[in-house]
Amino acid sequence: MLEWKDIFTGRTYHFTGEGLKRVRKHVAGLLAQRIKAGSGLKDVADKAARFWAKEYYELVFPLRLDAPEVEKIDGSVNFRSRKQDPGFPPILPAPGSRVTETLLADAVVIRTALLNLLLRQRKVEKELLNAVRLASLVSPLAEELAKHLLSWPKEVELLLSAFQGRAPFPRDVDGDLVRAVSEAVFSPLEVQSLPDELGVTLVIGAVQRVKQYVFASPGLNEIRGASALLDEITESLERDVESELGVEVLLRAAGSRLEFLVPDEEEGEYWRKKIKQRFFERTGSSLVATAASSVKIKKLLTEFQEVLRRANRELEKERNLVFPVAGEALPFEERCSICKKRVAEGWYQTPEKQLEPACRVCYTKREKGRELRCRMVEKLGEEVVDREVFVRLEPPDSLNELPPENLAHKWVAVVYGDGNNFGGVLQQKIDKLASALQWTQRIKRVTWKAAAQALREAMNSEEASRELKRLPFQMLLLGGEDISLFAWGPVGLHFARYFVELTDREFAPAQDVKERISFSLGVLVTDEKAPVFRTLNFTEEELLKWAKRAARERGYKRGGTIAFFLAPSADQIPGDLENFLRRAFLKPGKVMNLCLTLRPLSAEELGFLIDKARELRSYSGSLLRLATAFIKGSPKVATLLYLYQKGRKKEKELFDELEKIEKVPPTLCELMFPTFFSSERKVFGTDAQKEGSYHFSALVDLAELLKILG
């Protein structure tokens, strides 16, 4: 029985002989559809490469978000044919050993990329090069593809026979080279037999100070436009690499960062200049660092982390030499009315139909934001079956359009998320190029799918059921390890809960795996007038780091964490979060020490508290008074008030509802009101209780959630 081990969770999937035949047949059928749609040798090779390098991974990942719980693949399993389908992922392990961590797609893409680049070094004619590419891409499933009656050019037929070992390679193709590369990729033990002189060049291009560029202008159109423009430029360069070199050479294109392989250093320098020029011409101000590092194929295949570290050191050197373009206006020059820094170069029309001066950078961002306002929403809609939830409403033009009209408080949630200890965990798990390729595709697919499903759940929530005139969210960063969005307060909270819940499910580890992959999110809920840069900076630098510290203190064993904070206005955003938390939420006393918050929370804990807050909605005034007593008074006095109010007949329904604790998460099994003791829980999730033992209360968390939910 063949086994494929998910290197990132430790889970193992077992294939019976019939199950392996079924998945090979299914994948071959999908590949045949792409081949039949091609016209000309290069187009067919490109379509086959695109299938293995992109489309196949879209079918496989995510593995566990909405797939049935199957760990034994036999002849009865139904596989996905589209990324929205509910079937099982068509996991197809690479051949070569009984237990493997490599997918066939990993091996096929890497082999084809290396042969592509090595043959380019040898100046092989393009027609023959594309024939070798195509033969490399289809030969692993040649037997299954034969049943689809595909018509191959003569040179491809000869090469297919050669790849299968039934005939020699044509004279113009170095057969020894092809066999050596194939054996090294499909049989890792053979890597050391590769000739030492074989090498390629790794090119990296990365935009610097992305946040500074995206959020330099306060308007939602400018922010959305800056983010969309960086994505658009990255995608245009990605298309150029695919067109000129082949889809298979691209290792990463996400988060304004490109990583790909080229034949030699001369080609690397060409791409470095092209990347810099493209970003600067299109944005007018973004800073880009690039590096081109030559690497031996032996090291590329087996020591990819070391290869990447070396390339990143070169990138760091250039980063230190990249300086912002001088853009400050002189005293006698007209300033841009948007950023209020750069020299105005023209005019733009405000929503009030007034003409205002604008610099080229801000004007470009604004127009791009208006042009592409629906683009990311449409892409999110492609991830789910019921996409109408995303496309039935227009995106907002400003932050005050995120909440519905006629609300007493127009709460806006600023959400910023990041992976927990990705560097440390992945450094242990990713040592091979195949693992790196798999991770790049997986994290991109998981974040998109989880974000789409989390937003769908948030849009279908009880709070979002009221009449909305605009979409109550605007996604800003998505696709890599970072995620950022603005949303109406309740939608932002629900999104955080479901996103962490879904990513926890995807990366749920096997029993013997100690560290798990997870995400942490910071969520600031404030009014729509708060300055964008300040709110985002506080969310990323304070709340997100708080959530990540809590995950680290737990040993990364319990999944992701969420740190939310309610600041009714910008003036109430603390300058020093740690000191604020200690002053506001820690209550030392003679009878007991009390912590007035359970934050940061797991997704399950946040979901439980949100549900409890909904149940208490009709008692919000009384609950707020109880929470205020604990915030302003001593624990002893506040507890006496709680017991007094509980004894009053008038408040009986409130306390019956509050103290009815059902379906409580395991981490809150000790929960009681007004306070409870937990030996496992840490103050603010981060401090090993050095000040002595603490009791906890969830009343303040419930009161703040009630304010946000409305």
XYZ file of C-alpha atoms in Angstrom, residues 266-545:
280
model
C 23.249 37.210 -17.295
C 19.571 36.337 -17.594
C 19.220 37.053 -13.884
C 20.521 40.602 -14.320
C 18.066 41.160 -17.165
C 15.153 40.185 -14.905
C 16.429 42.217 -11.962
C 16.378 45.379 -14.084
C 12.996 44.496 -15.537
C 11.406 43.989 -12.112
C 12.709 47.305 -10.768
C 11.716 49.211 -13.877
C 8.194 47.752 -13.985
C 7.379 48.575 -10.370
C 8.807 52.090 -10.493
C 7.204 53.006 -13.819
C 3.773 51.829 -12.693
C 3.785 53.188 -9.123
C 6.174 56.134 -9.272
C 7.372 55.541 -5.720
C 7.492 51.907 -4.563
C 10.921 50.610 -3.556
C 12.075 47.243 -4.894
C 15.073 45.139 -3.911
C 16.236 42.330 -6.205
C 18.847 39.588 -6.119
C 20.160 37.010 -8.598
C 22.053 34.166 -6.954
C 23.729 31.315 -8.835
C 23.107 27.913 -7.243
C 24.181 24.326 -7.842
C 21.274 22.024 -8.662
C 22.391 19.552 -5.989
C 21.945 22.213 -3.318
C 18.737 23.525 -4.867
C 17.097 20.098 -4.600
C 18.257 19.129 -1.111
C 19.205 22.319 0.786
C 16.622 24.793 -0.420
C 16.406 26.695 2.884
C 20.146 27.393 2.771
C 19.880 28.476 -0.877
C 17.034 30.838 0.022
C 18.908 32.233 3.029
C 21.906 33.047 0.856
C 19.726 34.752 -1.747
C 17.920 36.702 0.970
C 21.257 37.926 2.342
C 21.995 39.381 -1.090
C 18.523 40.899 -1.106
C 19.190 42.428 2.315
C 22.375 44.069 1.053
C 20.468 45.711 -1.773
C 17.623 46.652 0.537
C 20.063 48.770 2.527
C 20.981 50.625 -0.666
C 17.382 51.374 -1.699
C 16.256 54.860 -0.689
C 12.889 56.597 -1.111
C 12.479 58.912 -4.052
C 12.584 62.522 -2.871
C 9.023 63.764 -3.071
C 8.658 66.568 -0.558
C 7.179 69.797 -1.887
C 9.077 73.080 -1.578
C 7.317 75.935 0.284
C 6.254 77.672 -2.927
C 4.959 74.488 -4.619
C 1.376 73.222 -4.484
C 1.083 70.096 -2.359
C -1.016 67.040 -3.161
C -4.325 67.330 -1.292
C -4.403 63.554 -0.690
C -0.996 62.695 0.816
C -0.172 66.338 1.682
C 3.540 65.618 1.043
C 4.422 65.369 -2.636
C 4.235 68.077 -5.284
C 0.874 68.231 -7.053
C 1.125 67.416 -10.760
C -2.521 67.565 -11.802
C -6.133 67.511 -10.629
C -8.655 64.921 -9.508
C -12.385 65.181 -8.921
C -13.664 64.634 -5.375
C -17.004 62.872 -4.658
C -18.441 66.390 -4.199
C -17.421 67.155 -7.833
C -14.684 69.572 -6.717
C -11.266 69.672 -8.402
C -8.331 69.183 -6.024
C -4.561 69.034 -6.692
C -2.944 65.582 -6.654
C 0.489 64.058 -7.188
C 0.993 61.280 -9.757
C 1.471 58.612 -7.083
C -1.812 59.331 -5.283
C -3.708 59.902 -8.526
C -2.529 56.524 -9.843
C -3.563 54.791 -6.623
C -6.964 56.494 -6.599
C -7.820 55.702 -10.208
C -6.619 52.110 -9.835
C -8.729 51.748 -6.692
C -11.823 52.949 -8.536
C -11.065 50.779 -11.565
C -10.380 47.570 -9.614
C -12.810 48.080 -6.734
C -14.626 44.808 -7.510
C -11.648 42.706 -8.588
C -10.615 41.098 -5.295
C -14.248 40.551 -4.317
C -14.844 38.697 -7.592
C -11.748 36.548 -6.993
C -13.010 35.694 -3.505
C -16.352 34.744 -5.030
C -14.604 32.193 -7.249
C -13.575 30.265 -4.128
C -17.119 29.424 -3.001
C -20.192 27.934 -4.643
C -22.637 30.630 -3.446
C -20.665 33.590 -4.809
C -23.796 35.799 -4.842
C -23.040 36.805 -1.261
C -20.024 38.727 -2.619
C -21.323 40.155 -5.886
C -24.813 41.327 -4.911
C -23.476 44.535 -3.317
C -21.109 47.261 -4.503
C -17.781 47.699 -2.666
C -17.552 50.765 -0.385
C -15.919 54.010 -1.499
C -14.940 55.083 2.018
C -14.627 53.634 5.507
C -17.874 55.236 6.683
C -19.727 53.189 4.040
C -18.649 49.897 5.657
C -21.273 49.985 8.472
C -24.991 50.143 7.625
C -26.688 53.521 7.863
C -28.627 54.780 10.895
C -26.489 53.040 13.517
C -25.708 54.707 16.835
C -22.091 53.530 16.576
C -20.469 53.012 13.180
C -17.814 50.534 14.232
C -15.013 49.740 11.801
C -12.796 46.706 12.406
C -9.173 46.797 11.282
C -7.947 43.202 10.948
C -4.318 42.167 10.497
C -3.148 38.550 10.529
C 0.075 36.614 10.150
C 1.357 33.067 10.510
C 2.742 31.883 13.842
C 6.412 30.915 13.852
C 6.304 30.103 10.144
C 10.032 30.705 9.884
C 10.918 28.249 12.654
C 8.421 25.542 11.738
C 9.096 25.657 8.023
C 12.847 25.744 8.498
C 12.486 22.316 10.075
C 10.034 20.995 7.497
C 11.244 22.550 4.227
C 14.661 21.301 3.277
C 13.832 20.200 -0.259
C 12.718 22.238 -3.238
C 9.688 19.937 -3.603
C 8.505 20.813 -0.077
C 9.024 24.538 -0.718
C 7.010 24.378 -3.930
C 4.224 22.529 -2.149
C 4.180 25.045 0.719
C 4.054 28.089 -1.567
C 1.026 26.720 -3.389
C -0.663 25.476 -0.243
C -0.422 28.632 1.849
C -1.690 30.721 -1.066
C -4.659 28.427 -1.628
C -5.468 28.043 2.071
C -5.482 31.788 2.809
C -7.693 32.558 -0.198
C -10.135 29.728 0.505
C -10.266 30.349 4.254
C -10.737 34.108 3.742
C -13.557 33.547 1.240
C -15.356 31.059 3.476
C -14.828 33.195 6.595
C -16.248 36.268 4.841
C -19.178 34.235 3.549
C -19.966 33.078 7.107
C -19.568 36.637 8.408
C -21.892 37.962 5.680
C -24.476 35.319 6.605
C -24.284 36.125 10.324
C -27.219 37.396 12.342
C -25.705 40.903 12.555
C -25.168 41.173 8.781
C -28.762 40.143 8.051
C -29.926 43.770 8.263
C -30.274 45.720 5.038
C -26.825 46.574 3.676
C -26.260 49.048 0.846
C -22.542 48.305 0.399
C -20.258 45.364 0.998
C -19.318 45.599 4.687
C -15.647 44.742 4.100
C -12.641 45.618 1.957
C -9.848 43.067 1.614
C -6.392 44.668 1.354
C -3.662 42.020 1.652
C -4.149 38.344 0.859
C -2.287 35.512 -0.803
C 0.874 35.049 1.224
C 1.387 34.747 4.963
C -0.093 38.207 5.735
C -3.764 39.083 5.651
C -5.393 42.469 6.165
C -8.854 43.971 5.732
C -11.233 46.679 6.880
C -14.759 45.622 7.817
C -17.854 46.702 9.673
C -17.166 45.823 13.332
C -19.334 42.672 13.696
C -18.243 41.358 10.286
C -14.580 41.835 11.219
C -15.031 39.886 14.464
C -16.871 37.045 12.742
C -14.232 36.953 10.016
C -11.435 36.606 12.587
C -13.262 33.774 14.326
C -13.956 31.777 11.177
C -10.594 32.419 9.509
C -8.674 31.068 12.507
C -11.133 28.194 12.892
C -10.712 27.184 9.241
C -6.924 27.465 9.166
C -6.738 25.497 12.428
C -8.780 22.777 10.758
C -6.558 22.730 7.671
C -3.356 22.363 9.692
C -4.691 20.143 12.492
C -1.675 17.950 13.284
C -1.386 14.211 13.721
C -1.223 12.994 17.324
C 2.555 12.644 17.458
C 3.254 16.143 16.011
C 4.155 18.705 18.691
C 4.167 22.049 16.855
C 1.346 23.056 14.540
C 0.989 25.670 11.845
C -1.517 28.388 12.733
C -2.457 32.040 12.236
C -2.924 34.832 14.759
C -5.072 37.912 14.155
C -5.268 41.352 15.728
C -8.649 43.123 15.499
C -9.070 46.786 16.414
C -12.682 47.997 16.521
C -13.010 51.783 16.464
C -15.039 54.524 14.793
C -14.835 55.260 11.081
C -13.092 58.605 11.625
C -9.940 57.175 13.220
C -6.796 57.823 11.099
C -6.088 54.799 8.934
C -2.332 54.640 9.397
C -2.621 54.879 13.172
C -5.282 52.176 13.442
C -3.426 49.823 11.147
C -0.110 50.413 12.881
C -1.677 49.715 16.293
C -3.355 46.559 15.007
C -0.180 45.169 13.459
C 2.408 46.354 15.982
C 0.408 45.864 19.189
C -2.625 43.581 18.812
C -1.145 41.119 16.319
C 2.068 40.832 18.316
